[in-house]
Tab-separated table of C-alpha atoms in Angstrom:
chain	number	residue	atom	x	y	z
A	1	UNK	CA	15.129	220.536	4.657
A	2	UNK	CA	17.597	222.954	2.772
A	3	UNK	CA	19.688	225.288	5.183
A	4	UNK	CA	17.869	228.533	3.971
A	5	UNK	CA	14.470	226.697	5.205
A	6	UNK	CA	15.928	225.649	8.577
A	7	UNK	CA	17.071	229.020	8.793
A	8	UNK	CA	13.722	230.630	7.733
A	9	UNK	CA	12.121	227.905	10.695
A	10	UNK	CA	14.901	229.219	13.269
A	11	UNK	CA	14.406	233.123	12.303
A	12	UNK	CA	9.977	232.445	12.595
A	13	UNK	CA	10.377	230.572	15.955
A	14	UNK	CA	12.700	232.968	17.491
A	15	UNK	CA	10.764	236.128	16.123
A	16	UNK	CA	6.989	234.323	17.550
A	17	UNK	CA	8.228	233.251	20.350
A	18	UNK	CA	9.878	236.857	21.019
A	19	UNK	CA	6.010	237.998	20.331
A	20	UNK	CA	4.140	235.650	22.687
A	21	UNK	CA	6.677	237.143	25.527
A	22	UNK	CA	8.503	233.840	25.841
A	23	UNK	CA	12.719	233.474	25.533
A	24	UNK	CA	13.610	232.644	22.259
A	25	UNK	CA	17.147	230.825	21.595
A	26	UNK	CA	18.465	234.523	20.600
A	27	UNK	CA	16.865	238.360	21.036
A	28	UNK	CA	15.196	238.604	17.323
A	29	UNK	CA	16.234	241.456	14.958
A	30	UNK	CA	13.823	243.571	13.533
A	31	UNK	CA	14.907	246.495	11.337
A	32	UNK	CA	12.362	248.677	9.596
A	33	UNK	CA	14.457	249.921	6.726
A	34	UNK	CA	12.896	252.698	4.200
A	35	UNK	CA	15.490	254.625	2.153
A	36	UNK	CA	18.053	253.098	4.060
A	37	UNK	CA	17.993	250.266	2.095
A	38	UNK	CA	18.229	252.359	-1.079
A	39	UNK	CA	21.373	253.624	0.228
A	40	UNK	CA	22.461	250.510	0.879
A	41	UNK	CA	22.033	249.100	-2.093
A	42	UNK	CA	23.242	251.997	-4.380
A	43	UNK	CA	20.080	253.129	-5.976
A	44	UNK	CA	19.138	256.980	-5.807
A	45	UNK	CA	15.551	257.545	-3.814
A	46	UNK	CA	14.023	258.043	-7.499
A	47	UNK	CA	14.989	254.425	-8.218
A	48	UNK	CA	13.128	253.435	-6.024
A	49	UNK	CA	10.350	255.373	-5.795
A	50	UNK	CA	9.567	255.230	-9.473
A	51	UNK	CA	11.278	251.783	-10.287
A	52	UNK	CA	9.048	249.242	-8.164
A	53	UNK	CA	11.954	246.016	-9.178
A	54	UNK	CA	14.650	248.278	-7.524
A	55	UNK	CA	12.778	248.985	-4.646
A	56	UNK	CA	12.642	244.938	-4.025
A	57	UNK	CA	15.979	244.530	-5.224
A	58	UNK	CA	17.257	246.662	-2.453
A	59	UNK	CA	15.459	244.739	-0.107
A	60	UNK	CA	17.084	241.539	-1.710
A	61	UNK	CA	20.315	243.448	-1.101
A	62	UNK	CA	19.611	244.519	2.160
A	63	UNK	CA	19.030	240.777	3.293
A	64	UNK	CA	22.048	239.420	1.607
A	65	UNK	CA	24.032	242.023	3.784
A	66	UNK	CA	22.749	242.561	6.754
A	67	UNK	CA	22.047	239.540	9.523
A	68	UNK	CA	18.441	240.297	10.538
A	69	UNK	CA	15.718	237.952	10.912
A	70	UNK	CA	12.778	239.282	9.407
A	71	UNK	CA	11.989	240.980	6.061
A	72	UNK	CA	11.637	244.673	6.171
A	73	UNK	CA	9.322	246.205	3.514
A	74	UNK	CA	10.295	248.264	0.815
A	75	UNK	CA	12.137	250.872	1.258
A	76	UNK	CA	9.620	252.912	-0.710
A	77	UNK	CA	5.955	252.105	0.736
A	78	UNK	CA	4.694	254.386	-2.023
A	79	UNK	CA	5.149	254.477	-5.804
A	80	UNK	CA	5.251	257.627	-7.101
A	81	UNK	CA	4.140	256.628	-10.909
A	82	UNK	CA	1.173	255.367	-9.396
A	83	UNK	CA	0.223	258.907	-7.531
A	84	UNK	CA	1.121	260.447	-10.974
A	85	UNK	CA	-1.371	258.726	-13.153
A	86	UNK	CA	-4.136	260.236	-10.992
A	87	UNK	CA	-2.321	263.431	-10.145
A	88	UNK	CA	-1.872	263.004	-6.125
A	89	UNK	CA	-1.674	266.503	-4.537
A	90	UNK	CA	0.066	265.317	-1.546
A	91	UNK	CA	3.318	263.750	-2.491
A	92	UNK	CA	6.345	264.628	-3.396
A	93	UNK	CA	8.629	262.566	-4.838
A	94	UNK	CA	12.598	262.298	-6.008
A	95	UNK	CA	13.407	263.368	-8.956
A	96	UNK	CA	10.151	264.779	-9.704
A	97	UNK	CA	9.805	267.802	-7.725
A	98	UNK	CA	12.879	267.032	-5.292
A	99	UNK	CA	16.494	266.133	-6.053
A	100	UNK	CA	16.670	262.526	-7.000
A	101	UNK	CA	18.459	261.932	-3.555
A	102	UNK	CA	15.571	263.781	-1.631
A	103	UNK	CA	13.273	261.967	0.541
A	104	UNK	CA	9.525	262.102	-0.277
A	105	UNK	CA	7.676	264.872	1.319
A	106	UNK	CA	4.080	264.662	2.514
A	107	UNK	CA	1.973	268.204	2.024
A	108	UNK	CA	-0.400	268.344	4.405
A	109	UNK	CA	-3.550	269.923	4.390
A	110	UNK	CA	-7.440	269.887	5.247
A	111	UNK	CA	-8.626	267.731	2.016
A	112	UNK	CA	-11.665	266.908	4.063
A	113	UNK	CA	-13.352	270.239	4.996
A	114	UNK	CA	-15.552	270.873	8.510
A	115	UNK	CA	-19.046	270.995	6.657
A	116	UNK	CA	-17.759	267.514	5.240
A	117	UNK	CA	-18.209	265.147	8.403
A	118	UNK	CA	-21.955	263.964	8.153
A	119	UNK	CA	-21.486	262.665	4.782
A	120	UNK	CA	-17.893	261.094	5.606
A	121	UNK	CA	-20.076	259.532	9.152
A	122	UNK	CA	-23.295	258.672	7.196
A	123	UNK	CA	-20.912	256.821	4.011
A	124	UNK	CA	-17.195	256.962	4.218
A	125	UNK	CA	-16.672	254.833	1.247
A	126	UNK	CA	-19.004	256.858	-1.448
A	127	UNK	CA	-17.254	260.168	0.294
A	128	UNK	CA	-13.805	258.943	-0.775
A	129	UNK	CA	-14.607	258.663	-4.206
A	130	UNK	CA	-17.165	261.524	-4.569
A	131	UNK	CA	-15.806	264.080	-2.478
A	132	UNK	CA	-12.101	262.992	-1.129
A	133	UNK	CA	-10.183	261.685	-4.466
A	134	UNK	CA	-11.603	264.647	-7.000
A	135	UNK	CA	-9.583	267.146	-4.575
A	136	UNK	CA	-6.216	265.189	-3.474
A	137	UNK	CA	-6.266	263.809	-7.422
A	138	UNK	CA	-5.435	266.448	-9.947
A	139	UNK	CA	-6.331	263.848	-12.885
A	140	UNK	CA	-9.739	263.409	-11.272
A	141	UNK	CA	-10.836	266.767	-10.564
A	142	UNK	CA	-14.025	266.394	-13.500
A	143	UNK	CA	-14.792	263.829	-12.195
A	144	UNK	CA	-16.629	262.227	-15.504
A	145	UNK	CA	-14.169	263.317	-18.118
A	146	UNK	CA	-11.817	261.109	-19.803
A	147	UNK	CA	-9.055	261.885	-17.864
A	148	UNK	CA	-10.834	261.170	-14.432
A	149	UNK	CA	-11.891	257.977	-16.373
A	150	UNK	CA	-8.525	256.817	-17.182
A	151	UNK	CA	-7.022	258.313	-13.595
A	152	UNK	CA	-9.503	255.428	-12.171
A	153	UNK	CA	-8.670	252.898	-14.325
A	154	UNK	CA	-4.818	253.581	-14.056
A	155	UNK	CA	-4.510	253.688	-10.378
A	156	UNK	CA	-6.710	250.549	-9.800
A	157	UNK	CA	-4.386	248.855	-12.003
A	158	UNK	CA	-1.414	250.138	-10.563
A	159	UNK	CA	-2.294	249.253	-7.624
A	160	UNK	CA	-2.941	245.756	-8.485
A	161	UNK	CA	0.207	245.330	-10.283
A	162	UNK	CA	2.100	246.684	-7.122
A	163	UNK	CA	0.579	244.368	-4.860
A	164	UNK	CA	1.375	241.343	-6.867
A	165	UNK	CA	5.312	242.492	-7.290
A	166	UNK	CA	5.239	242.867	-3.560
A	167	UNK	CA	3.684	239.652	-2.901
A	168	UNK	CA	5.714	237.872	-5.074
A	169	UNK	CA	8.548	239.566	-3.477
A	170	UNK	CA	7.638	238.277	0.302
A	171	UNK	CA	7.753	235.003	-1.255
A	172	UNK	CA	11.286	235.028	-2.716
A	173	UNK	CA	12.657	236.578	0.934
A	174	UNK	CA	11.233	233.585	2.473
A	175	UNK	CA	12.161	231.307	0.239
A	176	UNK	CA	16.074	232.660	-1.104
A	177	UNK	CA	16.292	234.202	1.668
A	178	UNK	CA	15.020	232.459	4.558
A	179	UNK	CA	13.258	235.449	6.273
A	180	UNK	CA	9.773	235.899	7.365
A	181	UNK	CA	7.811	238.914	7.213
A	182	UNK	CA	8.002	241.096	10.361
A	183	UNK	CA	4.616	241.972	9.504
A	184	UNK	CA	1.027	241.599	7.564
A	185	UNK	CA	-1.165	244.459	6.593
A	186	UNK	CA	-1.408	247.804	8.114
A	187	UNK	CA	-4.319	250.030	9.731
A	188	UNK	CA	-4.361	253.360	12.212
A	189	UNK	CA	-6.110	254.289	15.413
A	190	UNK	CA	-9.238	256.222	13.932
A	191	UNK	CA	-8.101	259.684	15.405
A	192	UNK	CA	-5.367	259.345	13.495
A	193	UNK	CA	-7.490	258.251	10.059
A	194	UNK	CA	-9.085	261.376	10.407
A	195	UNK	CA	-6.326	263.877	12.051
A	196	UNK	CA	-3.812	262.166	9.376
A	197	UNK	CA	-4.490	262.793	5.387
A	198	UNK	CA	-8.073	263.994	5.869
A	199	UNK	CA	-8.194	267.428	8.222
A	200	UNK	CA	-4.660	267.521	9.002
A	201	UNK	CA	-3.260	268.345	12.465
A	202	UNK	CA	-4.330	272.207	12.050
A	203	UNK	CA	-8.130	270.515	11.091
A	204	UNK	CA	-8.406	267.960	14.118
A	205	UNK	CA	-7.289	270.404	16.711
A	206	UNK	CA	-9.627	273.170	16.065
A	207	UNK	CA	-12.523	269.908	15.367
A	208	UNK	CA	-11.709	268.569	19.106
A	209	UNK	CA	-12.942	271.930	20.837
A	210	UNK	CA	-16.122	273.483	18.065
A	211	UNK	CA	-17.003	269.605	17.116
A	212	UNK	CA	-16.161	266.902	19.212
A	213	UNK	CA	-19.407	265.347	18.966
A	214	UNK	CA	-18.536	265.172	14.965
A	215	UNK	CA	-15.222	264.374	15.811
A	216	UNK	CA	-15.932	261.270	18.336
A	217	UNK	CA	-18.912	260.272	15.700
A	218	UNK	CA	-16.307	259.598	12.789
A	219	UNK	CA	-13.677	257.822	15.127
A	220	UNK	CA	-16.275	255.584	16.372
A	221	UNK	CA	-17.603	254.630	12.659
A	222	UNK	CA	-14.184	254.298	11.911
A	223	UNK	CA	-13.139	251.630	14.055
A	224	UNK	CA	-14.702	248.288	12.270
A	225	UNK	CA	-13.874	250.081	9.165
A	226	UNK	CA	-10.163	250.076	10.369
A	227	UNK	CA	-10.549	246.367	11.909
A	228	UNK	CA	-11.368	245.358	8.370
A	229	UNK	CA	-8.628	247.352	6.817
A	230	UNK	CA	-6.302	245.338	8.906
A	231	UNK	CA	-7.437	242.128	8.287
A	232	UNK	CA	-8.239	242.829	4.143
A	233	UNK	CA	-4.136	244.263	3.861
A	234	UNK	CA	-3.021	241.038	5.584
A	235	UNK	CA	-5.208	239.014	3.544
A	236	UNK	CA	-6.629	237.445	6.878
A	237	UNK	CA	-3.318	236.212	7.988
A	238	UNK	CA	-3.057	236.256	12.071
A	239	UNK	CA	1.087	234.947	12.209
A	240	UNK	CA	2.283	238.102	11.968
A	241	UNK	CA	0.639	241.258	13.354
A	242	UNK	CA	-1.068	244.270	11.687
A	243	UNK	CA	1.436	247.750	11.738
A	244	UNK	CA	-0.048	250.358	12.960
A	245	UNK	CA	2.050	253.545	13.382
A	246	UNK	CA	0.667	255.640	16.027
A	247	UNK	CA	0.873	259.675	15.298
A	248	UNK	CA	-1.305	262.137	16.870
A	249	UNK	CA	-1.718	259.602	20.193
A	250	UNK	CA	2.399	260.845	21.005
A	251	UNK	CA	2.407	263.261	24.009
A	252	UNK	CA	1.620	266.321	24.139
A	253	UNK	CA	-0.215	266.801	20.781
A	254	UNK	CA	-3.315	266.113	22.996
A	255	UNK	CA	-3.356	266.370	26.728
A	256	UNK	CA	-4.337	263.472	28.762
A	257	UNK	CA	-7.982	264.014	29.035
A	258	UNK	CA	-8.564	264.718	25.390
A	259	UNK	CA	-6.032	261.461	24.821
A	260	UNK	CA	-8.855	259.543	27.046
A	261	UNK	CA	-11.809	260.953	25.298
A	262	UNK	CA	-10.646	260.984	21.642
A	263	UNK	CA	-7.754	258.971	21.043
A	264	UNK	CA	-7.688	255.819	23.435
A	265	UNK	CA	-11.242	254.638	23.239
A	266	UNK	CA	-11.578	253.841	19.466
A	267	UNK	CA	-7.739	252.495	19.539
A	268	UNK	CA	-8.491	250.380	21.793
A	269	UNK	CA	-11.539	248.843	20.052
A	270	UNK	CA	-9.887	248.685	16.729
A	271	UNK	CA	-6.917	246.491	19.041
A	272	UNK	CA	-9.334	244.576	20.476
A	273	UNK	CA	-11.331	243.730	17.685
A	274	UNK	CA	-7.860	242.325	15.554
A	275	UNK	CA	-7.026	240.966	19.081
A	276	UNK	CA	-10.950	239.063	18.364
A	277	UNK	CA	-9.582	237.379	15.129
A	278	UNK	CA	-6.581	236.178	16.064
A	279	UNK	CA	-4.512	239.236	15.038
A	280	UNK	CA	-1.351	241.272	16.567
A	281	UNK	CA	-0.803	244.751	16.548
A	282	UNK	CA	2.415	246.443	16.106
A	283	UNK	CA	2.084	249.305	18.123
A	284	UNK	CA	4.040	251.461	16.660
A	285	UNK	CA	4.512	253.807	18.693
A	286	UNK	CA	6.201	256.955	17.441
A	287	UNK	CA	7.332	259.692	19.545
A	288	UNK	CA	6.411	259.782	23.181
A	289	UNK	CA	3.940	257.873	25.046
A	290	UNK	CA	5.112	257.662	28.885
A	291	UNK	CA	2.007	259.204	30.286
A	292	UNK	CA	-0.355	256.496	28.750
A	293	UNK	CA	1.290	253.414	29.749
A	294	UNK	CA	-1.343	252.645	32.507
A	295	UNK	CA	-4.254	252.575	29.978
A	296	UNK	CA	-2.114	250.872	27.294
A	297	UNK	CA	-1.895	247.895	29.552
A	298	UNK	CA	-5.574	247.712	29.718
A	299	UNK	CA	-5.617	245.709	26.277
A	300	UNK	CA	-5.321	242.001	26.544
A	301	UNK	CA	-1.899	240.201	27.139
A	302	UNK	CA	0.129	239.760	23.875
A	303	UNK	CA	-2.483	241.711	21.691
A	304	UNK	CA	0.029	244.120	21.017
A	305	UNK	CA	4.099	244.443	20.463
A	306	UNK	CA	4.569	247.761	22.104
A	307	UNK	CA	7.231	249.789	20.222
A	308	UNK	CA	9.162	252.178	22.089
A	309	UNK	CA	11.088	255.030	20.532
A	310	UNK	CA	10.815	257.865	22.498
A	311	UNK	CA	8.701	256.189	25.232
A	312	UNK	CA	10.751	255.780	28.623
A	313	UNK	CA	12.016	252.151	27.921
A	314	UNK	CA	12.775	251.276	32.096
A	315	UNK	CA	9.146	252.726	33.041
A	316	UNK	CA	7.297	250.744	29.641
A	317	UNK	CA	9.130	247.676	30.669
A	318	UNK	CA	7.790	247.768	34.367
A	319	UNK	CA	4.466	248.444	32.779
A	320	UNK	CA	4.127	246.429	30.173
A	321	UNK	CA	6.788	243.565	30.393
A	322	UNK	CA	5.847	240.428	30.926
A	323	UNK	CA	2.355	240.537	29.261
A	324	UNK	CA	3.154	242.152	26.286
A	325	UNK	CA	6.574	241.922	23.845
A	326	UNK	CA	8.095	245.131	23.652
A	327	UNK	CA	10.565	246.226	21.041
A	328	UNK	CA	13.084	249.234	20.064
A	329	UNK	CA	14.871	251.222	20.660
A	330	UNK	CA	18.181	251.890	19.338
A	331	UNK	CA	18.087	256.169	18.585
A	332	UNK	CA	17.906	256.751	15.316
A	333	UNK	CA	20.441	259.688	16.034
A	334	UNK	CA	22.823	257.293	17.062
A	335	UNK	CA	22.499	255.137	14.393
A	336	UNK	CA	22.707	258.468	12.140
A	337	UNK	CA	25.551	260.560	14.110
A	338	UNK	CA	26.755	258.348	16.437
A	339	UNK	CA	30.526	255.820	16.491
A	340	UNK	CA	29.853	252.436	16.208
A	341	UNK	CA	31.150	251.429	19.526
A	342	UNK	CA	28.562	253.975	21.343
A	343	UNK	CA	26.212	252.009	19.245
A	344	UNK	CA	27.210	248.621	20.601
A	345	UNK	CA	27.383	250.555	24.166
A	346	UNK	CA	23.622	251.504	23.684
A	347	UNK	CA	22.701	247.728	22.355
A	348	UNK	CA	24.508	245.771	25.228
A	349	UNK	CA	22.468	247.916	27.722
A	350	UNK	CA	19.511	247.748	26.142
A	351	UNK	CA	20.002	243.983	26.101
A	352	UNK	CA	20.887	243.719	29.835
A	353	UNK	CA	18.564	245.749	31.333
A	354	UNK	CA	15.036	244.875	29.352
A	355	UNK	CA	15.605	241.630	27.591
A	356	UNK	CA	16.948	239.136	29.928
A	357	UNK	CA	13.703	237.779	30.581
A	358	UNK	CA	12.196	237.126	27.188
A	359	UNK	CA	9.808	239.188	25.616
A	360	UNK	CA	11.954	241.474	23.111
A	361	UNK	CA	13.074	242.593	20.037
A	362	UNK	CA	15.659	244.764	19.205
A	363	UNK	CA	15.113	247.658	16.463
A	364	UNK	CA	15.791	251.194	15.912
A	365	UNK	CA	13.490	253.688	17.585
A	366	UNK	CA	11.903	254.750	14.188
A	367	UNK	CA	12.123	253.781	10.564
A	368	UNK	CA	15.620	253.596	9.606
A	369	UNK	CA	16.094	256.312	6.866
A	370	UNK	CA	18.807	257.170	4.251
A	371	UNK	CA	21.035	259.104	7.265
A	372	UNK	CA	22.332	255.828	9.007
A	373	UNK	CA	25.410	254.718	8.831
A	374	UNK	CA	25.945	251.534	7.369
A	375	UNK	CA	28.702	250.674	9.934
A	376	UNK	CA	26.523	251.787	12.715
A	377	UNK	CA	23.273	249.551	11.702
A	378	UNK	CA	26.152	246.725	11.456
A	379	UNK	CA	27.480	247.612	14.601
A	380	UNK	CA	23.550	247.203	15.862
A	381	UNK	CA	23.450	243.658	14.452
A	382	UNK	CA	27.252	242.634	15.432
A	383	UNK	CA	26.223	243.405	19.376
A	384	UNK	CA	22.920	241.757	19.430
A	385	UNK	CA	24.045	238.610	18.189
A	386	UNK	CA	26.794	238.520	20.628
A	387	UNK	CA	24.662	239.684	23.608
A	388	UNK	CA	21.718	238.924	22.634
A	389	UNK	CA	21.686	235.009	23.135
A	390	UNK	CA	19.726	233.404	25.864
A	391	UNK	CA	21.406	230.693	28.228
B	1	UNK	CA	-16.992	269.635	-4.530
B	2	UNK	CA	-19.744	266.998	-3.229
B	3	UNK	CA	-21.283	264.575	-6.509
B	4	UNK	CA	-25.085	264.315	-5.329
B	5	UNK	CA	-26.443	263.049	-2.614
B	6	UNK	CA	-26.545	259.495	-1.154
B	7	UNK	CA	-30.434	258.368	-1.604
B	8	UNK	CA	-29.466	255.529	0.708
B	9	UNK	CA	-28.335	258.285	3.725
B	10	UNK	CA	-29.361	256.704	6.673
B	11	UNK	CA	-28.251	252.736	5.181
B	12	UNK	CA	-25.285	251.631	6.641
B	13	UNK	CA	-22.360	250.380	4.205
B	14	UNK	CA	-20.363	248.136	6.114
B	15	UNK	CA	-16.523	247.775	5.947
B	16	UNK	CA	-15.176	246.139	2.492
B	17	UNK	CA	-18.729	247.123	0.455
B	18	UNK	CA	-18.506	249.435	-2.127
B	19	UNK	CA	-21.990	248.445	-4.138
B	20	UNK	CA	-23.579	246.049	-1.813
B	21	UNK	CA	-25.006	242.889	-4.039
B	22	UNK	CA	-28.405	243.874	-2.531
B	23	UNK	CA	-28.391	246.916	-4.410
B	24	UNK	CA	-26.671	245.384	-7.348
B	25	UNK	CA	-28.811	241.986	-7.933
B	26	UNK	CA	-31.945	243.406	-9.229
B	27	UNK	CA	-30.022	244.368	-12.398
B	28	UNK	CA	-29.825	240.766	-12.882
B	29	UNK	CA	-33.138	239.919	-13.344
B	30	UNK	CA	-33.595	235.999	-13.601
B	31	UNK	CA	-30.213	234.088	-12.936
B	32	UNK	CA	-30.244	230.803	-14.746
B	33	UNK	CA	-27.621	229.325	-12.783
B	34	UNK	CA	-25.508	230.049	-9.212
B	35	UNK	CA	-26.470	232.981	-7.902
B	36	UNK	CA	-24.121	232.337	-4.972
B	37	UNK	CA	-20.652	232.052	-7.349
B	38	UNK	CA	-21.720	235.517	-9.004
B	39	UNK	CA	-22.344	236.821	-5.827
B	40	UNK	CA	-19.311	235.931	-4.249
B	41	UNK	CA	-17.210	236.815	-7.192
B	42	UNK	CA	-19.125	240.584	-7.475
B	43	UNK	CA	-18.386	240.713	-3.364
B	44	UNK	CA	-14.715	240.214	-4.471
B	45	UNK	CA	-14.083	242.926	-6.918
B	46	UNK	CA	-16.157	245.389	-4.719
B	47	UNK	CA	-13.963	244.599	-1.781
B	48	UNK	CA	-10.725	245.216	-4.051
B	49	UNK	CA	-12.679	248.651	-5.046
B	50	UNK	CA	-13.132	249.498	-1.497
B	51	UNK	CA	-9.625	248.995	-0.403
B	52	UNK	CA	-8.375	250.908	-2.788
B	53	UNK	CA	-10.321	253.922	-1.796
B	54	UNK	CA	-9.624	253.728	1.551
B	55	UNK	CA	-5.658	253.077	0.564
B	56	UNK	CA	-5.508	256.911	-0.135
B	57	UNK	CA	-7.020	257.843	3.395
B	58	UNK	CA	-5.007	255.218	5.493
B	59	UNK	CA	-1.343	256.453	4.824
C-alpha cells in the first residue's frame, strides 16, 4: 500500500465513521469550497466558469494546499459555455455579463407560470422540455428550428463531456491525492424543486395561500422523482451521502404550520426513501432551522448529516446528537472578516463543546466563497488538527 | 408557450423515463434477436435524456 492510499484509507474511515456518529481517530475536515478555490489557486471566476480543466485544477491545488480530508467539488458547479449554447436566461456569469472577478448571479423569476401546474403534476418530464426549457433557453425558444435543434444537441453533449471531466477528476483526488469524495449526487426537498428555479419565492408564496391543493399535489409527485434524482447523480453509490441544500425550509420564509404542511412532509419522504436504499443525506441546512429540530429528529438515526450554519449549534446538538452526525459551523464572516486567532478561538470551542463525543465534522457554516481569507481557512485546519484528535 | 397536449394525460411516467420502451417497441416491429439488450440499452439513453431535463430544474 503506497502512503497516498493509506492516507486515502485513514481520511474514508475517519470521515464514515464521523457519519455513523461513532469517534473517529481525529474530528474529519470537510470544506465546501466554490470560488474560494479559484482564489486560491490564482484563476479569475471566468477561468473557471468557462474553462472546465481550471476549475479541476483548482481543486487539485486546493488539495495540495490545504490539509482536509475529503474532496470538495468544483469550485464552479456550473459551466457557463454550456448555459450559452442553449441560451440560459437565468445565469450570469464572469466575464460575460459580470467582471471576470464577479461571482455568478442567479435571476430569478416565475419560468413556470400558475395555469402551468396540472401539466407539470400530470407529466413533469414532457413539461420540462415542452414548456420549461423553450422559456429559460433563449436558443430554444422555436422550439423546431435549427437553432433549438442544435441548442439540444449541444447541451446534451456538454453535459456529457462535463460529467466525464468531473468523474475522471474524483478519480485522480482519490488516487494523487488520497481524498475521498465528501459526497455523491445531489437532490432538493420538493418545496424547494418547485419554490426554487420554477415559480420563484414571489410564485410559491402567493401558490401556498390561492393553491395549496396544486401546490401540495406537485411536492408530493415530486418526491420519488427527487429519490431517483439522488440515486441517478450518485450513480447508485450509498458510501457517501446525497447533498441536498435546504432553501425555502430556513425560518421564517414559512411559519411553522405551513413548514408542517408544505415543506416537512415530502422532505421527509424523499429522506426516507434514500434512507430505503442505503443512502445519506447531507442536510444541508442553510440559514436557520432552530424551530424544526423536534420534527427533524423524526427521520431515522444516521439517515441524515445535519448541517448547521445558522441553526443554534448547543440546542441541535441536544436534539440531534447522538443519533445523527452533525457538522459546521465555522461563520463564514469569520472566516471572511475575522483574525485568524478568533478563528482558532471559534474552532477550539466548537470542538470542546459538540465534538467530544463522536459524531462530527468540522466545516464552515456555508459554502466557502471567494471572500475568505486564505490564512483564516488555514487557521480553521491548523486548530482542528490540534484539537480535534480523540484520546 | 405549451407544445400540444399529452395524449397519454392521465399515464403516469415514472422517475428516469423519458419515452417509456412500451411506447417505443411497437416501432420495432419483429426483433430477430434480444429484445431485452435493446431494451435495456434504449432504457439507458432515455434515463441520460431525463436527467438532463430535470438538471435545469434541480439547481
Amino acid at each position: 500500500m503506497t502512503d497516498t492510499e493509506r492516507l486515502y484509507q485513514e481520511r474514508l474511515k475517519r470521515y464514515l465513521t464521523a457519519m455513523d456518529c461513532g469517534k473517529p481517530d481525529r474530528v474529519p475536515i470537510r470544506l465546501f469550497v466554490s470560488e474560494f478555490a479559484a482564489k486560491s489557486a490564482g484563476f479569475t471566476l471566468q477561468e473557471i466558469y468557462y474553462q472546465v480543466d481550471k476549475n479541476i485544477e483548482a481543486v487539485n491545488r486546493f488539495l495540495e494546499e490545504y490539509d482536509v480530508d475529503v474532496a470538495p467539488t468544483t469550485p464552479s458547479l456550473w459551466w457557463a459555455s454550456l448555459h450559452d449554447a442553449v441560451g440560459a436566461r437565468y445565469l450570469k456569469f464572469a466575464g460575460r455579463d459580470l467582471d471576470e472577478n464577479k461571482q455568478f448571479q442567479f435571476i430569478e423569476d416565475a419560468y413556470m407560470q400558475p395555469d402551468d401546474y396540472d401539466s407539470f403534476i400530470a407529466n413533469p418530464t414532457k413539461w420540462i422540455l415542452t414548456s420549461f426549457l423553450p422559456r429559460i433557453h433563449k436558443e430554444f425558444s422555436e422550439p423546431g428550428s435549427y437553432r433549438a435543434n442544435l441548442a439540444l444537441i449541444k447541451g446534451a453533449a456538454a453535459m456529457a463531456m462535463y460529467n466525464g471531466q468531473t468523474g475522471q477528476a474524483a478519480e485522480v483526488w482519490a488516487k494523487k491525492y488520497g481524498r475521498p469524495p465528501g459526497m455523491t449526487g445531489m437532490t432538493k426537498a420538493p418545496f424547494d424543486t418547485l419554490g426554487d428555479v420554477l415559480r420563484g419565492l414571489n410564485g410559491i408564496m402567493m401558490d401556498i395561500h390561492l393553491r395549496p391543493d396544486k401546490v401540495l399535489a406537485a411536492t408530493e409527485m415530486l418526491v420519488e422523482h427527487n429519490i431517483y434524482y439522488a440515486m441517478a447523480t450518485s450513480q447508485g453509490d450509498t458510501q457517501f451521502p446525497a447533498f441536498m441544500p435546504l432553501h425555502r425550509g430556513s425560518y421564517p420564509f414559512l411559519n411553522p404550520e405551513q413548514w408542517d404542511k408544505f415543506y416537512w412532509p415530502t422532505l421527509k419522504k424523499v429522506i426516507e426513501g434514500l434512507w430505503a436504499r442505503g443512502k445519506r443525506t447531507l442536510f444541508y441546512a442553510e440559514g436557520n432551522w432552530t424551530p424544526y429540530l423536534e420534527r427533524i429528529a423524526e427521520l431515522p438515526d444516521k439517515s441524515i448529516v445535519f448541517h448547521v450554519d445558522m441553526t443554534d449549534m448547543a440546542k441541535a446538538k441536544k436534539v440531534l446528537g447522538g443519533r445523527f452526525c452533525l457538522s459546521g459551523n465555522v461563520p463564514n464572516t469569520l472566516l471572511a472578516y475575522g483574525k485568524p486567532e478568533e478563528v482558532r478561538d471559534y474552532c477550539k470551542k466548537l470542538i470542546d463543546e459538540y465534538a467530544a463525543d463522536g459524531g462530527f465534522i468540522i466545516d464552515a457554516g456555508g459554502v466557502i466563497q471567494a471572500d475568505a481569507k486564505e490564512e483564516n481557512i488555514r487557521a480553521l485546519i491548523e486548530a482542528a488538527r490540534e484539537y480535534g484528535v480523540y484520546k | 408557450m405549451s407544445l400540444g397536449k399529452d395524449k397519454k394525460q392521465n399515464t403516469v411516467v415514472p422517475p428516469g423515463v423519458c419515452l417509456p420502451w412500451e411506447e417505443k417497441r411497437p416501432d420495432f416491429g419483429e426483433i430477430l434477436g434480444k429484445e431485452e439488450i435493446i431494451k435495456s440499452e434504449w432504457e439507458n439513453l432515455d434515463a441520460f435524456a431525463y436527467i438532463y431535463l430535470w438538471w435545469w430544474v434541480q439547481r
